[in-house]
Tab-separated table of C-alpha atoms in Angstrom:
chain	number	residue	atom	x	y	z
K	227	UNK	CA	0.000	0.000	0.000
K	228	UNK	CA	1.200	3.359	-0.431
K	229	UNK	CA	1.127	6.071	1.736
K	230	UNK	CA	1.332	9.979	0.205
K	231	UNK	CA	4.370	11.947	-0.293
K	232	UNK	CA	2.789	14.208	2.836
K	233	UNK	CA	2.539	11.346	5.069
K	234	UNK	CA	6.078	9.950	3.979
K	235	UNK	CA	7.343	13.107	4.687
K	236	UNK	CA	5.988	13.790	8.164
K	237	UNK	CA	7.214	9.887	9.064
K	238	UNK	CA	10.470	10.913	7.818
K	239	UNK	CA	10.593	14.413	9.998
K	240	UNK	CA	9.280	12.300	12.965
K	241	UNK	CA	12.442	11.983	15.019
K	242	UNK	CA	13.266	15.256	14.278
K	243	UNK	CA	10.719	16.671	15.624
K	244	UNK	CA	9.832	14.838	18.713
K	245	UNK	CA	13.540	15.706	19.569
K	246	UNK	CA	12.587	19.639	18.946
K	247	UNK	CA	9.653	19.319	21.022
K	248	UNK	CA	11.956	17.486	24.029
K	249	UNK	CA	14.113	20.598	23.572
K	250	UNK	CA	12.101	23.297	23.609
K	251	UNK	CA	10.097	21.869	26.783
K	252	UNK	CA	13.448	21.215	28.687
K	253	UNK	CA	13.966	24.886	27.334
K	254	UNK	CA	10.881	26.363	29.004
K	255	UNK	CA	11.481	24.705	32.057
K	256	UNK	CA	15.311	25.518	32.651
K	257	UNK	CA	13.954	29.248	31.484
K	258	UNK	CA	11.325	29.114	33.929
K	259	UNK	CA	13.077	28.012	36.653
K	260	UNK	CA	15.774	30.335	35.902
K	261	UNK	CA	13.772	33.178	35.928
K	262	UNK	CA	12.110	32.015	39.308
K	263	UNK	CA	15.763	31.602	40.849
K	264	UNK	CA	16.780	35.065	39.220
K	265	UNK	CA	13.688	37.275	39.423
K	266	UNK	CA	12.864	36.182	43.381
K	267	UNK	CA	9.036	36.950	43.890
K	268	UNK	CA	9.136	40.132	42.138
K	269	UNK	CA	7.095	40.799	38.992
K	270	UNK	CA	4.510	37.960	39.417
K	271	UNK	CA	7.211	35.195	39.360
K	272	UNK	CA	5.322	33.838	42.513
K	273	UNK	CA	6.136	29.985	42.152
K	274	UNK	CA	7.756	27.636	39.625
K	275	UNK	CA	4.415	27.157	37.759
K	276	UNK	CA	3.881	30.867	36.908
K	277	UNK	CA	7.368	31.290	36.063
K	278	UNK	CA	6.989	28.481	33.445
K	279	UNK	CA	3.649	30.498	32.090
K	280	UNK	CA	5.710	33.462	31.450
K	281	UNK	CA	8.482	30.937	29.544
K	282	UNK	CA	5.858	29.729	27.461
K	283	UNK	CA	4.382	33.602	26.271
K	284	UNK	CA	7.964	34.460	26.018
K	285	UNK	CA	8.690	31.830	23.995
K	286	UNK	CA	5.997	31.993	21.581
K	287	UNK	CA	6.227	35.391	21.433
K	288	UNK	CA	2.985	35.856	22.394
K	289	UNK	CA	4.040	37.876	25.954
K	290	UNK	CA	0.703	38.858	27.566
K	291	UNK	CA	2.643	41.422	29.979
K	292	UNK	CA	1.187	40.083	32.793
K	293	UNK	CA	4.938	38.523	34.203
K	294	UNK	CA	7.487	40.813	33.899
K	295	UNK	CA	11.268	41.123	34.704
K	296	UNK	CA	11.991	43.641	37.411
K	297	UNK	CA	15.559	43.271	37.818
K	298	UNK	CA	18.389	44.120	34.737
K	299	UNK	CA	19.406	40.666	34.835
K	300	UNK	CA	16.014	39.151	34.340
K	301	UNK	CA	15.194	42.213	31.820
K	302	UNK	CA	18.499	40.421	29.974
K	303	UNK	CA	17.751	36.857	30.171
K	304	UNK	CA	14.141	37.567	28.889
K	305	UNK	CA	15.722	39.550	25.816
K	306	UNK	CA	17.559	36.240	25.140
K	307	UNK	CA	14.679	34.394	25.477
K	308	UNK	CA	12.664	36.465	23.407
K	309	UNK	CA	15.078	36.353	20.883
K	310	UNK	CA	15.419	32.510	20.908
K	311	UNK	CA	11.740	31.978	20.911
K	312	UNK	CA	11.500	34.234	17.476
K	313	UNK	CA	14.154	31.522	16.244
K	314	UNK	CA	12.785	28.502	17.011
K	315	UNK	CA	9.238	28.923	15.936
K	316	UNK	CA	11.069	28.272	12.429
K	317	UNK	CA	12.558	25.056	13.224
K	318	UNK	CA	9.833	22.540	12.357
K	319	UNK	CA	9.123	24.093	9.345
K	320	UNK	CA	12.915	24.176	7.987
K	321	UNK	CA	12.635	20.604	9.147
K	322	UNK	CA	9.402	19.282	6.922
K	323	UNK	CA	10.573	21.594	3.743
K	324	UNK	CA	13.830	19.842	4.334
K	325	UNK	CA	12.437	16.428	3.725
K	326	UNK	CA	9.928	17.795	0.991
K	327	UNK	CA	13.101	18.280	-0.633
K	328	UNK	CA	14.990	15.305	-0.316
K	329	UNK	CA	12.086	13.285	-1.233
K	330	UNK	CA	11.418	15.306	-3.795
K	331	UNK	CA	15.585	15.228	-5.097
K	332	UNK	CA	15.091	11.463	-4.822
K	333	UNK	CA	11.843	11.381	-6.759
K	334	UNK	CA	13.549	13.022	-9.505
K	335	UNK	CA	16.611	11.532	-9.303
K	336	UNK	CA	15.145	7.817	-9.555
K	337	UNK	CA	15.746	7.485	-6.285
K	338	UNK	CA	19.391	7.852	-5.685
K	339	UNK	CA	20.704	8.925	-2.397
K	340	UNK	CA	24.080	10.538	-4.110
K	341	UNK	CA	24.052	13.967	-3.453
């Protein structure tokens, strides 16, 4: 039976990205806990839990405001994480266009994995 070129393609990004996914949750937890460690109880980082909200909005970029750095330190480390979080929301889609393409190259190639 065969499967489509989609479905071949998301089997074939499948380790990929279950091992983005570990690390951008180990990510949002070291962030979060960071922050926690860093910030104190200062700008609504009241416990572990709400400190691992903010990660999350910071990390998607969606940053509700609601959690905020008070100290210059924190201010810095949520820059970075800011930063990374605009970065990574790329990743999964760099990885499936990467395998469109090879499966495509092999398609067209007759199936040859020389490169």
């Amino acid at each position: 039976m065969h499967s489509s070129p989609f479905t071949r393609v998301l089997h074939e990004s499948f380790r990929k990205i279950v091992l983005f996914i570990f690390t951008l949750l180990s990510l949002t937890i070291i962030s979060g806990v960071l922050m926690y460690f860093i910030e104190g109880r200062t700008g609504g980082f009241a416990n572990i839990p709400d400190s691992i909200y903010w990660a999350i909005t910071t990390l998607t970029t969606i940053g509700y405001g609601d959690i905020v750095p008070q100290t210059d330190i924190g201010r810095a480390v949520n820059s970075i994480i800011t930063l990374l979080g605009s970065s990574i929301i790329i990743i999964p889609i760099v990885i499936v266009i990467g395998e469109i393409y090879n499966s495509l190259y092999k398609a067209i190639s007759g199936g040859s994995e020389d490169k």
